[in-house]
Tab-separated table of C-alpha atoms and ligand atoms in Angstrom:
chain	number	residue	atom	x	y	z
X	906	MET	CA	-43.379	139.506	91.909
X	907	CYS	CA	-40.336	140.757	93.672
X	908	ASN	CA	-37.336	138.790	92.508
X	909	LYS	CA	-34.504	140.871	93.856
X	910	HIS	CA	-32.855	139.160	96.754
X	911	SER	CA	-32.167	142.348	98.707
X	912	GLU	CA	-35.830	143.309	98.576
X	913	ILE	CA	-36.932	139.921	99.734
X	914	GLN	CA	-34.647	140.268	102.724
X	915	GLN	CA	-36.092	143.645	103.612
X	916	ASN	CA	-39.575	142.451	102.725
X	917	PRO	CA	-41.148	145.894	103.072
X	918	SER	CA	-44.884	145.967	103.558
X	919	HIS	CA	-45.802	149.592	103.080
X	920	PHE	CA	-42.713	151.590	103.851
X	921	GLU	CA	-39.050	151.283	104.386
X	922	GLY	CA	-37.061	153.959	106.185
X	923	SER	CA	-33.350	154.740	106.110
X	924	ALA	CA	-31.147	153.635	108.997
X	925	GLU	CA	-31.012	157.216	110.177
X	926	GLU	CA	-34.767	157.550	110.126
X	927	LYS	CA	-35.106	154.376	112.099
X	928	VAL	CA	-32.859	155.795	114.804
X	929	THR	CA	-34.515	159.201	114.930
X	930	ALA	CA	-38.118	158.037	114.723
X	931	GLN	CA	-39.937	158.989	117.889
X	932	HIS	CA	-42.942	157.587	119.673
X	933	VAL	CA	-45.804	159.385	121.273
X	934	GLN	CA	-45.711	159.298	125.041
X	935	ALA	CA	-47.303	156.321	126.695
X	936	ASN	CA	-50.047	158.439	128.252
X	937	PHE	CA	-51.570	159.310	124.902
X	938	MET	CA	-54.949	158.026	126.097
X	939	ASP	CA	-55.250	161.080	128.348
X	940	TYR	CA	-55.473	163.301	125.286
X	941	ILE	CA	-58.121	161.432	123.345
X	942	LYS	CA	-60.861	160.884	125.880
X	943	ASP	CA	-64.261	161.151	124.195
X	944	MET	CA	-62.750	161.027	120.695
X	945	LYS	CA	-63.697	158.321	118.241
X	946	PHE	CA	-61.699	157.147	115.269
X	947	PHE	CA	-62.109	155.493	111.889
X	948	ASP	CA	-58.977	153.729	110.609
X	949	PRO	CA	-59.441	153.379	106.844
X	950	HIS	CA	-56.449	151.080	106.293
X	951	ILE	CA	-55.543	148.268	108.682
X	952	HIS	CA	-54.847	144.585	108.032
X	953	MET	CA	-56.464	142.915	111.006
X	954	THR	CA	-56.046	139.439	109.532
X	955	SER	CA	-52.415	139.811	110.633
X	956	ARG	CA	-53.261	141.074	114.128
X	957	THR	CA	-54.333	139.571	117.406
X	958	THR	CA	-57.411	139.904	119.593
X	959	ASP	CA	-55.264	142.024	121.933
X	960	ASP	CA	-54.982	144.522	119.105
X	961	TYR	CA	-58.744	144.551	118.626
X	962	GLN	CA	-59.188	145.203	122.323
X	963	ALA	CA	-56.602	148.001	122.254
X	964	LEU	CA	-58.314	149.588	119.249
X	965	ALA	CA	-61.676	149.484	121.010
X	966	ASP	CA	-60.184	150.924	124.203
X	967	ALA	CA	-58.600	153.779	122.230
X	968	GLY	CA	-61.921	154.722	120.621
X	969	VAL	CA	-61.529	153.170	117.172
X	970	VAL	CA	-65.132	152.416	116.232
X	971	ALA	CA	-64.755	151.375	112.599
X	972	ILE	CA	-62.028	150.177	110.258
X	973	ILE	CA	-61.408	149.301	106.637
X	974	GLU	CA	-59.285	146.276	105.820
X	975	PRO	CA	-57.888	146.482	102.294
X	976	ALA	CA	-57.052	143.272	100.466
X	977	PHE	CA	-53.302	143.025	100.026
X	978	TRP	CA	-50.477	140.526	99.805
X	979	LEU	CA	-49.584	138.273	102.670
X	980	GLY	CA	-45.814	138.772	102.807
X	981	GLN	CA	-45.162	135.883	100.483
X	982	PRO	CA	-46.691	135.217	97.099
X	983	ARG	CA	-49.838	133.126	96.854
X	984	THR	CA	-49.564	130.066	94.665
X	985	GLY	CA	-53.131	129.619	93.525
X	986	LEU	CA	-56.585	131.065	93.093
X	987	ALA	CA	-58.042	129.174	96.033
X	988	THR	CA	-55.985	131.089	98.575
X	989	PHE	CA	-57.176	134.376	97.065
X	990	LYS	CA	-60.767	133.161	97.334
X	991	ASP	CA	-60.357	132.116	100.940
X	992	TYR	CA	-58.671	135.410	101.789
X	993	PHE	CA	-61.408	137.535	100.192
X	994	SER	CA	-64.034	135.379	101.887
X	995	SER	CA	-62.376	135.882	105.259
X	996	LEU	CA	-62.407	139.669	104.780
X	997	VAL	CA	-66.186	139.685	104.391
X	998	GLY	CA	-66.715	136.808	106.805
X	999	TRP	CA	-64.640	135.676	109.744
X	1000	GLU	CA	-62.578	138.863	110.125
X	1001	ARG	CA	-65.706	140.996	110.097
X	1002	PHE	CA	-67.173	138.761	112.772
X	1003	ARG	CA	-64.003	138.843	114.859
X	1004	SER	CA	-64.039	142.654	114.728
X	1005	SER	CA	-67.699	142.781	115.754
X	1006	GLN	CA	-66.811	140.855	118.893
X	1007	PHE	CA	-64.895	143.927	120.038
X	1008	GLY	CA	-67.574	146.416	118.993
X	1009	ILE	CA	-65.649	147.585	115.928
X	1010	LYS	CA	-67.454	147.885	112.595
X	1011	HIS	CA	-65.336	146.182	109.936
X	1012	TYR	CA	-65.422	147.095	106.251
X	1013	CYS	CA	-63.056	146.011	103.524
X	1014	THR	CA	-61.846	146.850	100.063
X	1015	ILE	CA	-61.270	144.076	97.565
X	1016	GLY	CA	-58.659	143.991	94.841
X	1017	LEU	CA	-55.606	142.400	93.294
X	1018	ASN	CA	-52.555	143.942	94.961
X	1019	SER	CA	-49.776	145.383	92.837
X	1020	ARG	CA	-47.107	142.855	93.795
X	1021	GLU	CA	-49.153	139.856	92.819
X	1022	ALA	CA	-50.296	141.566	89.637
X	1023	ASN	CA	-46.882	140.562	88.336
X	1024	ASN	CA	-47.836	136.883	88.359
X	1025	GLU	CA	-49.933	137.224	85.237
X	1026	PRO	CA	-51.315	133.690	84.898
X	1027	LEU	CA	-52.667	133.911	88.448
X	1028	ALA	CA	-53.674	137.571	88.102
X	1029	GLU	CA	-55.929	136.657	85.166
X	1030	GLN	CA	-57.792	134.173	87.341
X	1031	VAL	CA	-58.097	136.611	90.239
X	1032	MET	CA	-59.609	139.244	87.947
X	1033	GLU	CA	-62.352	136.799	87.034
X	1034	ILE	CA	-63.491	136.332	90.625
X	1035	LEU	CA	-63.179	139.962	91.808
X	1036	PRO	CA	-66.728	140.920	90.758
X	1037	LEU	CA	-68.077	138.127	92.970
X	1038	TYR	CA	-66.702	139.991	95.995
X	1039	LEU	CA	-66.908	143.644	94.943
X	1040	TYR	CA	-70.686	143.670	95.171
X	1041	LYS	CA	-70.902	142.099	98.607
X	1042	GLU	CA	-72.278	143.996	101.584
X	1043	GLY	CA	-69.648	145.995	103.479
X	1044	VAL	CA	-67.221	146.177	100.569
X	1045	VAL	CA	-66.527	149.915	100.384
X	1046	GLY	CA	-64.054	150.091	97.529
X	1047	VAL	CA	-61.601	148.485	95.153
X	1048	GLY	CA	-58.265	148.250	96.897
X	1049	GLU	CA	-55.525	148.346	97.636
X	1050	ILE	CA	-54.396	148.551	94.039
X	1051	GLY	CA	-51.809	150.516	92.104
X	1052	PHE	CA	-48.084	150.379	91.579
X	1053	ASP	CA	-45.247	148.658	93.387
X	1054	ASP	CA	-42.328	148.233	90.977
X	1055	GLN	CA	-44.246	150.158	88.298
X	1056	THR	CA	-44.156	147.294	85.803
X	1057	PRO	CA	-46.337	146.922	82.691
X	1058	ALA	CA	-48.264	144.087	84.378
X	1059	GLU	CA	-49.022	146.302	87.385
X	1060	GLU	CA	-50.322	148.982	85.057
X	1061	LYS	CA	-52.466	146.505	83.143
X	1062	TYR	CA	-54.249	145.219	86.241
X	1063	TYR	CA	-54.504	148.663	87.808
X	1064	ARG	CA	-56.315	149.914	84.710
X	1065	TRP	CA	-58.554	146.859	84.610
X	1066	GLN	CA	-59.542	147.304	88.234
X	1067	LEU	CA	-60.232	151.004	87.734
X	1068	ASP	CA	-62.805	149.954	85.150
X	1069	LEU	CA	-64.326	147.491	87.618
X	1070	ALA	CA	-64.545	150.254	90.214
X	1071	LYS	CA	-66.179	152.587	87.743
X	1072	GLU	CA	-68.716	149.976	86.751
X	1073	ALA	CA	-69.529	149.187	90.392
X	1074	ASN	CA	-69.474	152.891	91.338
X	1075	LEU	CA	-67.017	152.141	94.137
X	1076	PRO	CA	-64.219	154.321	95.500
X	1077	VAL	CA	-60.647	153.263	94.696
X	1078	GLN	CA	-57.972	152.850	97.371
X	1079	VAL	CA	-54.605	153.370	95.699
X	1080	HIS	CA	-51.356	152.011	97.133
X	1081	THR	CA	-48.431	154.183	96.034
X	1082	PRO	CA	-44.928	152.703	95.705
X	1083	HIS	CA	-42.034	153.140	98.114
X	1084	ARG	CA	-39.525	153.535	95.315
X	1085	ASP	CA	-40.013	156.431	92.910
X	1086	LYS	CA	-42.992	157.466	94.988
X	1087	ARG	CA	-43.545	160.810	93.337
X	1088	LYS	CA	-43.531	159.393	89.837
X	1089	GLY	CA	-45.708	156.436	90.862
X	1090	THR	CA	-48.212	158.729	92.553
X	1091	GLU	CA	-48.494	161.031	89.549
X	1092	ARG	CA	-48.925	158.067	87.220
X	1093	SER	CA	-51.602	156.554	89.457
X	1094	MET	CA	-53.611	159.769	89.399
X	1095	ALA	CA	-53.161	160.403	85.676
X	1096	ILE	CA	-54.343	156.893	84.819
X	1097	ALA	CA	-57.384	157.167	87.107
X	1098	LEU	CA	-58.389	160.411	85.387
X	1099	GLU	CA	-57.777	158.826	81.999
X	1100	HIS	CA	-60.281	156.114	82.911
X	1101	GLY	CA	-62.903	158.741	83.685
X	1102	ILE	CA	-62.865	158.272	87.451
X	1103	ALA	CA	-63.709	161.393	89.428
X	1104	PRO	CA	-60.806	162.360	91.711
X	1105	ASN	CA	-63.096	162.475	94.739
X	1106	MET	CA	-63.711	158.743	94.218
X	1107	VAL	CA	-59.993	157.994	94.584
X	1108	ILE	CA	-58.079	157.748	97.850
X	1109	ILE	CA	-54.361	158.058	97.168
X	1110	ASP	CA	-52.603	156.296	100.019
X	1111	HIS	CA	-49.161	156.416	101.668
X	1112	ASN	CA	-48.562	160.088	100.885
X	1113	ASN	CA	-45.694	162.192	102.190
X	1114	GLU	CA	-44.579	165.812	101.918
X	1115	GLU	CA	-43.434	165.232	98.359
X	1116	THR	CA	-46.797	164.080	97.055
X	1117	VAL	CA	-49.492	165.736	99.161
X	1118	LYS	CA	-49.778	169.056	97.365
X	1119	SER	CA	-50.322	167.585	93.933
X	1120	VAL	CA	-52.817	165.018	95.252
X	1121	LEU	CA	-54.921	167.687	96.963
X	1122	ASP	CA	-54.597	170.189	94.110
X	1123	GLN	CA	-55.994	167.628	91.684
X	1124	GLY	CA	-59.000	166.933	93.918
X	1125	PHE	CA	-58.082	163.459	95.191
X	1126	TYR	CA	-58.281	162.294	98.784
X	1127	ALA	CA	-54.835	162.129	100.400
X	1128	ALA	CA	-54.293	159.332	102.915
X	1129	PHE	CA	-51.237	159.129	105.149
X	1130	THR	CA	-49.907	155.990	106.731
X	1131	ILE	CA	-48.281	156.479	110.115
X	1132	TYR	CA	-45.773	153.680	110.316
X	1133	PRO	CA	-43.082	153.426	112.991
X	1134	PHE	CA	-39.441	153.853	111.963
X	1135	THR	CA	-40.320	155.054	108.496
X	1136	LYS	CA	-40.659	158.053	106.287
X	1137	MET	CA	-43.967	159.216	107.743
X	1138	GLY	CA	-43.829	159.615	111.490
X	1139	ASN	CA	-46.679	161.386	113.199
X	1140	GLU	CA	-44.732	164.516	114.140
X	1141	ARG	CA	-44.406	165.227	110.459
X	1142	MET	CA	-48.097	164.432	110.056
X	1143	VAL	CA	-48.910	167.234	112.506
X	1144	GLU	CA	-46.888	169.633	110.373
X	1145	ILE	CA	-48.748	168.563	107.236
X	1146	VAL	CA	-52.124	169.272	108.839
X	1147	LYS	CA	-50.822	172.636	110.053
X	1148	GLN	CA	-49.779	173.467	106.517
X	1149	TYR	CA	-52.609	171.988	104.441
X	1150	GLY	CA	-55.533	171.954	106.854
X	1151	SER	CA	-57.869	168.991	107.139
X	1152	GLU	CA	-59.836	168.915	103.899
X	1153	ARG	CA	-59.646	165.531	102.066
X	1154	ILE	CA	-56.777	164.357	104.316
X	1155	MET	CA	-57.043	161.130	106.302
X	1156	ILE	CA	-54.698	159.146	108.525
X	1157	ASN	CA	-54.341	155.393	108.785
X	1158	SER	CA	-52.138	152.864	110.555
X	1159	ALA	CA	-51.783	150.310	107.729
X	1160	ALA	CA	-50.912	147.936	110.564
X	1161	ASP	CA	-50.090	144.536	109.104
X	1162	TRP	CA	-47.727	141.604	109.607
X	1163	GLY	CA	-44.712	143.947	109.689
X	1164	ILE	CA	-43.556	146.166	112.535
X	1165	SER	CA	-46.467	148.557	112.712
X	1166	ASP	CA	-48.767	150.181	115.241
X	1167	PRO	CA	-52.523	149.579	115.161
X	1168	LEU	CA	-52.972	152.574	117.465
X	1169	ALA	CA	-51.257	154.970	115.059
X	1170	VAL	CA	-54.457	156.910	114.332
X	1171	ALA	CA	-55.338	157.365	118.000
X	1172	LYS	CA	-51.755	158.293	118.933
X	1173	THR	CA	-51.546	160.813	116.118
X	1174	ALA	CA	-54.803	162.384	117.294
X	1175	ALA	CA	-53.250	162.686	120.756
X	1176	LEU	CA	-50.139	164.305	119.332
X	1177	MET	CA	-52.249	166.723	117.303
X	1178	LYS	CA	-54.142	167.710	120.410
X	1179	MET	CA	-50.855	168.244	122.292
X	1180	LYS	CA	-49.565	170.398	119.438
X	1181	GLY	CA	-52.621	172.613	119.276
X	1182	ILE	CA	-54.469	171.282	116.216
X	1183	SER	CA	-58.171	172.117	116.525
X	1184	ALA	CA	-60.689	169.490	117.583
X	1185	HIS	CA	-62.453	170.018	114.252
X	1186	ASP	CA	-59.343	169.269	112.198
X	1187	ILE	CA	-58.469	166.238	114.314
X	1188	LYS	CA	-61.936	164.826	113.781
X	1189	MET	CA	-61.761	165.409	110.040
X	1190	VAL	CA	-58.446	163.617	109.511
X	1191	THR	CA	-58.971	160.764	111.964
X	1192	TYR	CA	-62.669	160.077	111.371
X	1193	GLN	CA	-64.934	162.126	109.145
X	1194	ASN	CA	-63.010	162.379	105.867
X	1195	ALA	CA	-62.519	158.621	105.656
X	1196	ILE	CA	-66.237	158.118	106.199
X	1197	ASP	CA	-67.141	160.719	103.576
X	1198	ALA	CA	-64.770	159.182	101.042
X	1199	PHE	CA	-65.742	155.549	101.456
X	1200	ALA	CA	-69.445	156.171	102.135
X	1201	GLN	CA	-69.638	157.009	98.439
X	1202	SER	CA	-69.826	153.228	98.065
X	1203	GLY	CA	-73.297	153.326	99.609
X	1204	GLN	CA	-72.091	150.673	102.046
X	1205	ILE	CA	-71.456	152.757	105.175
X	1206	ASN	CA	-74.231	153.519	107.609
X	1207	VAL	CA	-72.780	155.630	110.421
X	1208	GLU	CA	-75.511	154.495	112.766
X	1209	ASP	CA	-73.732	151.141	112.816
X	1210	PHE	CA	-70.849	152.625	114.792
X	1211	GLU	CA	-71.519	156.257	115.695
X	1212	ASN	CA	-73.287	155.428	118.908
X	1213	ASN	CA	-72.287	152.767	121.357
X	1214	THR	CA	-72.041	149.392	119.755
X	1215	VAL	CA	-73.560	146.250	121.110
X	1216	ILE	CA	-71.010	143.602	121.974
X	1217	ASP	CA	-72.119	140.042	122.388
X	1218	GLN	CA	-69.277	137.550	122.480
X	1219	SER	CA	-71.687	134.662	122.883
X	1220	LYS	CA	-72.429	134.956	119.151
X	1221	THR	CA	-70.896	132.532	116.694
X	1222	PHE	CA	-69.822	132.611	113.065
X	1223	ASN	CA	-70.591	129.362	111.241
X	1224	GLY	CA	-70.557	127.736	114.650
X	1225	ASN	CA	-67.174	129.198	115.594
X	1226	THR	CA	-66.477	131.661	118.362
X	1227	ILE	CA	-63.500	133.813	119.374
X	1228	LEU	CA	-63.764	132.326	122.852
X	1229	ARG	CA	-61.509	129.483	123.853
X	1230	GLY	CA	-62.256	126.658	126.264
X	1231	GLY	CA	-63.744	127.870	129.546
X	1232	GLN	CA	-63.742	131.575	128.630
X	1233	GLN	CA	-66.830	133.549	129.562
X	1234	PRO	CA	-68.373	135.706	126.835
X	1235	ARG	CA	-68.397	139.435	127.342
X	1236	ILE	CA	-71.894	140.777	126.815
X	1237	ASP	CA	-72.510	144.472	127.027
X	1238	LYS	CA	-75.351	146.397	125.557
X	1239	ASN	CA	-74.118	149.932	126.106
X	1240	ALA	CA	-70.370	150.423	126.141
X	1241	ILE	CA	-67.564	149.858	123.701
X	1242	VAL	CA	-65.023	149.704	126.473
X	1243	ILE	CA	-65.592	146.925	128.954
X	1244	ARG	CA	-63.246	146.018	131.761
O	830	ZN	ZN1	-51.995	147.966	103.187
């Protein structure tokens, strides 16, 4: 748990940028959609539980056909096991349904996040129920797990979950810390190797220029979170792809309850196109590599989203619908985008 008052005030979700970075961060032009016609995207890290139906619609309109929602913390610490249970259940239940209503295939990763690993009495209980969720349909990995403050408790539960992943033969989605990122990233990789996990089964997330070379050199997947006003804007992402190519690199939005952009993957694809990155490389980093990495779970069937998805908003989930009083369901058998 984060006890330091200053950190609570900042309450960073995935990244925190300096004041200067916040001022200089730039956005892609509003007409980014012109550059990505006919492209499709897979966002392997987005917390839709925190987002609205408008966001789902915008994702669908931008060509995002599938997403992965990692289990993480909710901005404030949970006080009991029941809220973890309900959260995990929603990731494989209601949220998946909600996503389907916009033609987006929803997968998730399940795990005990690093922050809440520091509440050991609760962490022990969460570890007991994780296997109940890890083997469910559509669960494509253990995640997001790893280090936050790099405490002994975080290490203990990271190691424990690596063993669960190994046993279940699931990929691991590793959250790397904001503070001491380089050290935390190296430790995360060393520990995974120590537990006998093949590097190609590990997706190291939230990389930057400092960490990418070592991650790729050691054979891991390198994920990059494009987060507004932070240390990894998408102009720098373009430079990374120019330098390192597209092999084992993937981009995500990590959109959550903080200031973030669910369209970060689509906008970065547009920027790459504008800056002359090849169509092949764009497809690899915004779609194919994420599929290849997480399909190792055996839980991804590309036919579920590769071609046009059927949308039927007259469907219900346990009797509930995303429609509100008087709204007409949108039913379309051919197109993702419906106006
Ligand atoms: Zn996250």
